[in-house]
XYZ file of C-alpha atoms in Angstrom:
452
model
C 24.375 21.614 45.146
C 26.774 19.438 43.221
C 25.837 16.412 45.324
C 22.148 16.831 44.323
C 22.841 16.729 40.590
C 23.098 12.914 40.300
C 19.884 12.533 42.280
C 18.157 15.006 40.046
C 19.509 13.182 37.025
C 18.243 9.842 38.325
C 14.859 11.364 39.141
C 14.639 12.855 35.651
C 15.485 9.535 34.029
C 12.945 7.755 36.213
C 10.292 10.299 35.248
C 11.117 9.829 31.563
C 10.919 6.035 31.863
C 7.602 6.291 33.705
C 6.233 8.631 31.049
C 7.344 6.246 28.298
C 5.655 3.389 30.155
C 2.408 5.329 30.395
C 2.540 6.218 26.691
C 3.285 2.590 25.774
C 0.417 1.228 27.845
C -1.968 3.845 26.490
C -0.903 3.088 22.923
C -1.200 -0.660 23.446
C -4.698 -0.220 24.898
C -5.699 1.959 21.958
C -4.382 -0.605 19.467
C -6.217 -3.396 21.280
C -9.428 -1.360 21.204
C -9.125 -0.710 17.474
C -8.378 -4.378 16.796
C -11.474 -5.409 18.765
C -13.963 -2.925 17.323
C -12.862 -2.999 13.682
C -13.121 -6.689 12.959
C -14.349 -6.709 9.358
C -12.464 -6.312 6.054
C -14.021 -2.860 5.766
C -11.366 -1.762 8.260
C -8.775 -2.293 5.501
C -10.754 -0.039 3.147
C -11.171 2.531 5.910
C -7.422 2.497 6.522
C -6.674 3.065 2.833
C -9.178 5.899 2.485
C -8.011 7.508 5.728
C -4.375 7.301 4.651
C -5.269 8.954 1.337
C -7.168 11.700 3.145
C -4.168 12.293 5.403
C -1.994 12.444 2.299
C -4.229 15.173 0.867
C -3.798 17.142 4.077
C -0.042 16.525 4.194
C 0.532 17.609 0.591
C -0.162 21.355 1.088
C 1.645 21.229 4.436
C 4.710 19.833 2.696
C 4.359 22.371 -0.119
C 4.319 25.156 2.461
C 7.278 23.742 4.372
C 9.473 23.157 1.307
C 10.280 24.991 -1.872
C 9.605 23.519 -5.334
C 13.106 22.056 -5.673
C 13.144 20.380 -2.263
C 9.595 19.127 -2.745
C 10.610 17.436 -6.007
C 13.582 15.788 -4.289
C 11.373 14.523 -1.470
C 8.847 13.108 -3.970
C 11.602 11.280 -5.862
C 13.070 9.785 -2.688
C 9.591 8.820 -1.443
C 9.023 6.901 -4.689
C 12.337 5.097 -4.175
C 11.351 4.102 -0.636
C 8.186 2.519 -2.085
C 9.798 0.703 -4.994
C 12.976 -0.638 -3.335
C 11.228 -2.631 -0.547
C 8.906 -4.179 -3.144
C 11.885 -5.273 -5.238
C 13.836 -6.608 -2.261
C 10.911 -8.519 -0.756
C 10.651 -10.502 -4.025
C 6.954 -11.261 -3.581
C 7.522 -12.970 -0.203
C 4.687 -11.088 1.593
C 2.118 -12.638 -0.785
C 3.483 -16.137 -0.200
C 3.508 -15.563 3.573
C -0.122 -14.449 3.335
C -1.044 -17.637 1.473
C 0.690 -19.892 3.986
C -0.554 -18.045 7.077
C -4.147 -18.651 5.985
C -3.803 -22.359 6.839
C -0.553 -22.729 8.823
C 0.619 -21.747 12.277
C 1.641 -18.087 11.822
C 4.354 -18.001 14.506
C 7.012 -19.993 12.531
C 6.206 -17.874 9.468
C 6.682 -14.646 11.427
C 10.060 -15.867 12.685
C 11.077 -16.635 9.106
C 9.880 -13.197 8.003
C 11.904 -11.601 10.793
C 15.081 -13.340 9.626
C 14.334 -12.439 5.990
C 13.959 -8.776 6.961
C 17.365 -8.819 8.670
C 18.888 -10.565 5.644
C 17.611 -7.817 3.353
C 19.996 -5.351 5.032
C 22.778 -6.468 2.682
C 20.955 -5.974 -0.648
C 19.432 -2.756 0.737
C 22.939 -1.427 1.363
C 23.975 -2.410 -2.178
C 20.953 -0.674 -3.724
C 21.622 2.393 -1.578
C 25.189 2.578 -2.880
C 23.993 2.306 -6.482
C 21.405 5.053 -5.979
C 24.004 7.213 -4.190
C 26.249 7.058 -7.266
C 23.447 7.484 -9.834
C 19.935 8.619 -9.007
C 20.882 10.655 -5.917
C 24.071 12.140 -7.371
C 22.442 15.442 -8.317
C 21.050 16.111 -4.846
C 22.703 18.292 -2.243
C 24.949 16.480 0.227
C 22.487 16.650 3.139
C 19.539 15.580 0.975
C 21.587 12.749 -0.522
C 22.570 11.582 2.962
C 18.933 11.549 4.119
C 17.877 9.739 0.922
C 20.546 7.067 1.483
C 19.396 6.568 5.069
C 15.761 6.267 3.959
C 16.517 3.643 1.294
C 18.908 1.739 3.575
C 16.007 1.447 6.039
C 14.000 -0.573 3.485
C 14.210 -3.709 5.705
C 11.953 -1.892 8.193
C 9.291 -1.408 5.509
C 9.721 -5.047 4.451
C 9.215 -6.217 8.038
C 6.029 -4.140 8.336
C 4.656 -5.499 5.053
C 5.399 -9.110 5.976
C 3.845 -8.798 9.438
C 0.785 -7.085 7.931
C 0.399 -9.874 5.355
C 0.282 -12.476 8.120
C -2.274 -10.436 10.067
C -4.489 -10.108 6.979
C -4.331 -13.853 6.402
C -5.397 -14.396 10.022
C -8.246 -11.879 9.471
C -6.913 -9.460 12.106
C -8.282 -6.490 10.183
C -8.384 -4.108 13.129
C -4.657 -4.583 13.641
C -4.075 -4.000 9.920
C -6.040 -0.750 10.243
C -3.817 0.445 13.075
C -0.566 -0.490 11.298
C -1.493 1.086 7.964
C -2.739 4.290 9.524
C 0.052 4.986 12.007
C 2.695 5.752 9.346
C 0.779 8.539 7.528
C -0.393 9.966 10.858
C 3.195 10.021 12.122
C 4.350 11.603 8.871
C 1.750 14.371 9.102
C 2.521 14.996 12.779
C 6.221 15.258 11.984
C 5.552 17.706 9.149
C 3.445 19.907 11.420
C 6.145 19.898 14.106
C 8.800 20.847 11.550
C 6.580 23.607 10.206
C 5.896 25.046 13.657
C 9.597 24.940 14.581
C 10.575 26.357 11.177
C 12.943 23.400 10.778
C 11.585 21.880 7.579
C 14.102 20.946 4.911
C 14.488 18.141 2.408
C 16.836 16.424 4.883
C 14.395 16.507 7.821
C 11.284 15.657 5.783
C 12.951 12.672 4.085
C 14.018 11.313 7.473
C 10.353 11.314 8.501
C 9.779 8.453 6.032
C 11.919 5.788 7.783
C 10.866 7.255 11.136
C 7.188 6.717 10.389
C 7.937 3.192 9.136
C 9.776 2.437 12.380
C 6.723 3.538 14.362
C 4.528 1.312 12.173
C 6.866 -1.609 12.926
C 6.532 -0.997 16.667
C 2.746 -1.062 16.291
C 2.950 -4.247 14.201
C 5.092 -5.931 16.853
C 2.607 -4.889 19.542
C -0.354 -6.220 17.524
C 1.126 -9.684 17.024
C 3.791 -10.791 19.479
C 5.949 -13.761 18.534
C 8.882 -14.868 20.666
C 12.367 -15.173 19.236
C 12.664 -18.785 20.327
C 10.542 -21.461 18.761
C 10.118 -23.278 15.434
C 10.842 -21.278 12.314
C 9.720 -21.957 8.753
C 12.413 -22.427 6.143
C 13.107 -19.207 4.256
C 14.233 -20.469 0.863
C 11.059 -22.440 0.057
C 9.086 -19.240 0.763
C 11.218 -17.200 -1.620
C 11.201 -19.971 -4.226
C 7.406 -20.087 -4.135
C 7.132 -16.281 -4.143
C 9.241 -15.813 -7.270
C 6.097 -15.943 -9.390
C 4.662 -12.990 -7.467
C 7.756 -10.795 -7.799
C 7.072 -9.838 -11.415
C 3.447 -9.088 -10.601
C 4.405 -6.690 -7.809
C 6.937 -4.932 -10.057
C 4.328 -4.601 -12.821
C 1.719 -3.356 -10.358
C 3.965 -0.637 -8.920
C 5.155 0.334 -12.411
C 1.562 0.768 -13.581
C 0.862 2.901 -10.511
C 3.929 5.135 -10.895
C 4.185 5.415 -14.691
C 1.332 7.942 -15.170
C 2.971 10.411 -12.792
C 6.325 9.826 -14.490
C 4.646 10.609 -17.826
C 2.808 13.673 -16.555
C 5.694 15.472 -14.873
C 8.240 15.683 -17.722
C 5.838 15.895 -20.670
C 2.753 17.745 -19.524
C 2.680 21.375 -18.516
C 2.876 22.070 -14.798
C -0.811 23.029 -14.870
C -1.870 19.782 -16.569
C 0.360 17.738 -14.269
C -1.352 19.381 -11.306
C -4.790 18.775 -12.820
C -3.992 15.099 -13.359
C -2.603 14.683 -9.825
C -5.858 16.091 -8.427
C -7.977 13.827 -10.644
C -5.857 10.796 -9.723
C -6.646 11.174 -6.019
C -10.003 9.477 -6.646
C -8.152 6.253 -7.480
C -7.493 5.777 -3.768
C -11.124 4.735 -3.292
C -11.219 1.760 -5.701
C -7.798 0.586 -4.520
C -8.841 0.683 -0.868
C -12.166 -1.056 -1.467
C -10.672 -3.664 -3.802
C -7.989 -4.420 -1.213
C -10.682 -4.909 1.429
C -12.675 -7.317 -0.749
C -9.492 -9.229 -1.523
C -8.767 -9.452 2.205
C -12.286 -10.754 2.829
C -12.007 -13.680 0.409
C -8.272 -14.424 0.317
C -7.971 -16.668 3.417
C -10.816 -18.922 2.296
C -9.578 -19.150 -1.299
C -6.052 -19.915 -0.051
C -7.414 -22.748 2.098
C -9.235 -24.115 -0.968
C -6.114 -23.954 -3.144
C -5.825 -27.720 -3.274
C -9.210 -27.924 -4.995
C -8.816 -28.702 -8.666
C -10.566 -26.412 -11.144
C -12.781 -23.469 -10.261
C -14.575 -23.828 -6.955
C -17.791 -21.986 -6.186
C -16.148 -19.730 -3.603
C -13.651 -18.388 -6.145
C -16.308 -17.843 -8.821
C -18.489 -15.948 -6.337
C -15.526 -13.757 -5.319
C -14.797 -12.859 -8.972
C -18.398 -11.825 -9.608
C -18.431 -9.780 -6.395
C -15.237 -7.978 -7.456
C -16.858 -6.908 -10.727
C -20.088 -5.944 -8.964
C -18.249 -3.866 -6.369
C -16.270 -2.142 -9.129
C -19.510 -1.110 -10.811
C -20.851 0.246 -7.496
C -17.686 2.296 -6.944
C -17.790 3.663 -10.504
C -21.423 4.774 -10.214
C -20.710 6.363 -6.841
C -17.688 8.272 -8.131
C -19.480 9.469 -11.264
C -22.234 10.825 -9.032
C -19.967 12.770 -6.674
C -17.022 13.850 -8.875
C -18.726 16.809 -10.693
C -19.390 18.685 -7.451
C -16.814 17.143 -5.081
C -13.668 18.081 -7.032
C -14.350 21.868 -7.146
C -15.650 21.779 -3.573
C -12.592 20.021 -2.123
C -9.813 21.492 -4.270
C -11.341 24.865 -5.167
C -12.926 26.336 -8.316
C -9.509 26.758 -9.959
C -9.403 22.954 -10.306
C -12.775 22.706 -12.062
C -10.966 21.528 -15.205
C -9.999 18.381 -13.284
C -13.628 17.200 -13.373
C -13.251 15.731 -16.894
C -10.121 13.662 -16.165
C -11.577 12.657 -12.787
C -14.776 11.439 -14.461
C -12.715 9.432 -16.952
C -10.713 7.903 -14.111
C -14.026 7.136 -12.362
C -14.817 4.849 -15.285
C -11.448 3.194 -14.634
C -12.572 2.587 -11.038
C -14.510 -0.502 -12.117
C -11.508 -2.416 -13.540
C -9.183 -0.995 -10.867
C -11.409 -2.202 -8.014
C -11.701 -5.598 -9.676
C -7.960 -5.742 -10.433
C -7.014 -5.060 -6.813
C -9.349 -7.777 -5.558
C -8.461 -10.233 -8.346
C -4.769 -9.800 -7.497
C -5.490 -11.191 -4.034
C -7.627 -13.995 -5.486
C -5.029 -15.067 -8.061
C -2.350 -14.794 -5.406
C -4.317 -17.128 -3.171
C -4.455 -19.614 -6.046
C -0.699 -19.089 -6.612
C -1.218 -17.917 -10.191
C 1.727 -15.552 -10.092
C 2.446 -15.881 -13.799
C -1.079 -14.765 -14.690
C -0.745 -11.781 -12.344
C 2.594 -10.807 -13.893
C 1.318 -11.082 -17.478
C -1.767 -9.020 -16.580
C 0.154 -6.093 -15.110
C 2.876 -6.141 -17.735
C 0.135 -6.021 -20.396
C -1.255 -2.921 -18.700
C 2.187 -1.308 -18.564
C 2.701 -2.127 -22.252
C -0.606 -0.497 -23.185
C 0.189 2.630 -21.180
C 3.689 2.887 -22.639
C 2.661 2.109 -26.235
C -0.083 4.731 -26.070
C 2.655 7.214 -26.991
C 2.640 5.731 -30.504
C -0.952 6.879 -31.062
C -1.565 10.182 -32.874
C -2.919 11.945 -29.783
C -1.527 14.618 -27.513
C -0.465 13.164 -24.150
C 0.551 16.520 -22.793
C -2.841 17.134 -21.226
C -4.555 15.534 -18.261
C -7.610 14.230 -20.137
C -5.728 12.036 -22.621
C -3.421 10.762 -19.880
C -6.471 9.778 -17.815
C -7.836 7.953 -20.850
C -4.590 6.000 -21.233
C -4.690 5.031 -17.548
C -8.301 3.854 -17.900
C -7.408 1.770 -20.963
C -4.424 0.160 -19.225
C -6.506 -0.810 -16.191
C -9.181 -2.289 -18.455
C -6.558 -4.413 -20.213
C -5.255 -5.679 -16.861
C -8.797 -6.619 -15.865
C -9.481 -8.454 -19.123
C -6.248 -10.481 -18.901
C -6.980 -11.378 -15.268
C -10.461 -12.541 -16.199
C -8.960 -14.648 -18.987
C -6.754 -16.214 -16.317
C -9.960 -16.844 -14.381
C -10.483 -19.581 -16.936
C -14.211 -19.464 -17.513
C -15.985 -16.491 -19.088
C -19.379 -18.033 -18.476
C -21.013 -16.713 -15.371
C -18.646 -13.815 -14.663
C -21.426 -11.270 -15.134
C -22.610 -10.181 -11.662
C -25.949 -11.451 -10.492
C -28.392 -9.353 -8.532
C -27.362 -10.875 -5.193
C -23.646 -10.287 -5.917
C -24.007 -6.541 -5.350
C -25.454 -7.091 -1.901
C -23.060 -9.912 -1.039
C -20.014 -7.819 -1.999
C -21.054 -5.190 0.556
C -21.787 -7.913 3.101
C -18.275 -9.294 2.539
C -16.763 -5.872 3.280
C -18.660 -5.800 6.552
C -17.194 -9.212 7.477
C -20.584 -10.899 7.734
C -20.315 -13.436 4.960
């Protein structure tokens, strides 16, 4: 019997390798199929909306798997894993996207790969700082998982850089697959932990870098670039991207600040009401991102053109037109959709959600205009726009109104997004002709379908 054990072991390993090969081939075929069928920029919007829907499903699952204290720790660490990669990438994904629109992408991908490896050092430094400060109040196991998640920021950076190149090359189906695999993996992991009764802050936090690693595998499968070959210089990319770094910090601050305001200052009920109302913001962000993806490569290729070219002016009008369409759509569905989806106990979220629906117009336009200004390398204008929005949201506390309820907080968010939009349109340089024309509404939808 003892002599059969090695054979059995070899047979088991062979079976495992064969199974892994089958799974890999099946996954690669599925990714190829998605990339082929979803060829328009609408795939980017679909990915964003689908990821938000998965997040809505995952939220109660996580609430059931964890207690209030562990859930708060997981939310804080999740925010850190979003912010740290943005800070460490220093705007490089936007510059890579600009260059990949007109250059050979392979040397850029090799440069991005080296930059991701190089970010291991600053990621370790940031992890140490957070370990001694922000994570100091967590339990030892939770703190260890949080440190591992933040130290894995280079994985998230690599995914973002590879996705930026794919968007510039208009590989929208691949972008769909990459952006969707992480939330799907996260939800699957949560369900497994729940079934096995093994959920804890430690295990749930480790799902974050695990899902990012899976997304990286998918990104590598979607766009294969050999290690050998010409590589673009890294420092010129970072030097050119420095103007985008402030914009990305301002953008993420504007996105995270409302939740930071709601949790400590509002009652738990109002914070919950606002979080429900804020879920509708996923729609304008996803659609604005898709419109930006539709026009960005062409605007980037026209960047040498002096002044305002017709393509850029058309894209600006379409962004405003699409924002108006999204706002009208949300105002029509919010009164009945919020109680239907979240239950009658959240009926009081209809007011804040309607107010945020009004903010959908500038938010849709802002998301698209960010891509347009990025293509024109107007990083300073992007930074000033978002910092102006952050300033408005922060200075709203000086007004004689009560910000401890969801409705006034939603109003402050709407005002901040409107300010961002106005400053971006000022950067546009020509107020004449920014009002959408009748054909702009149709052409904005055509652009999402990839038929422009």
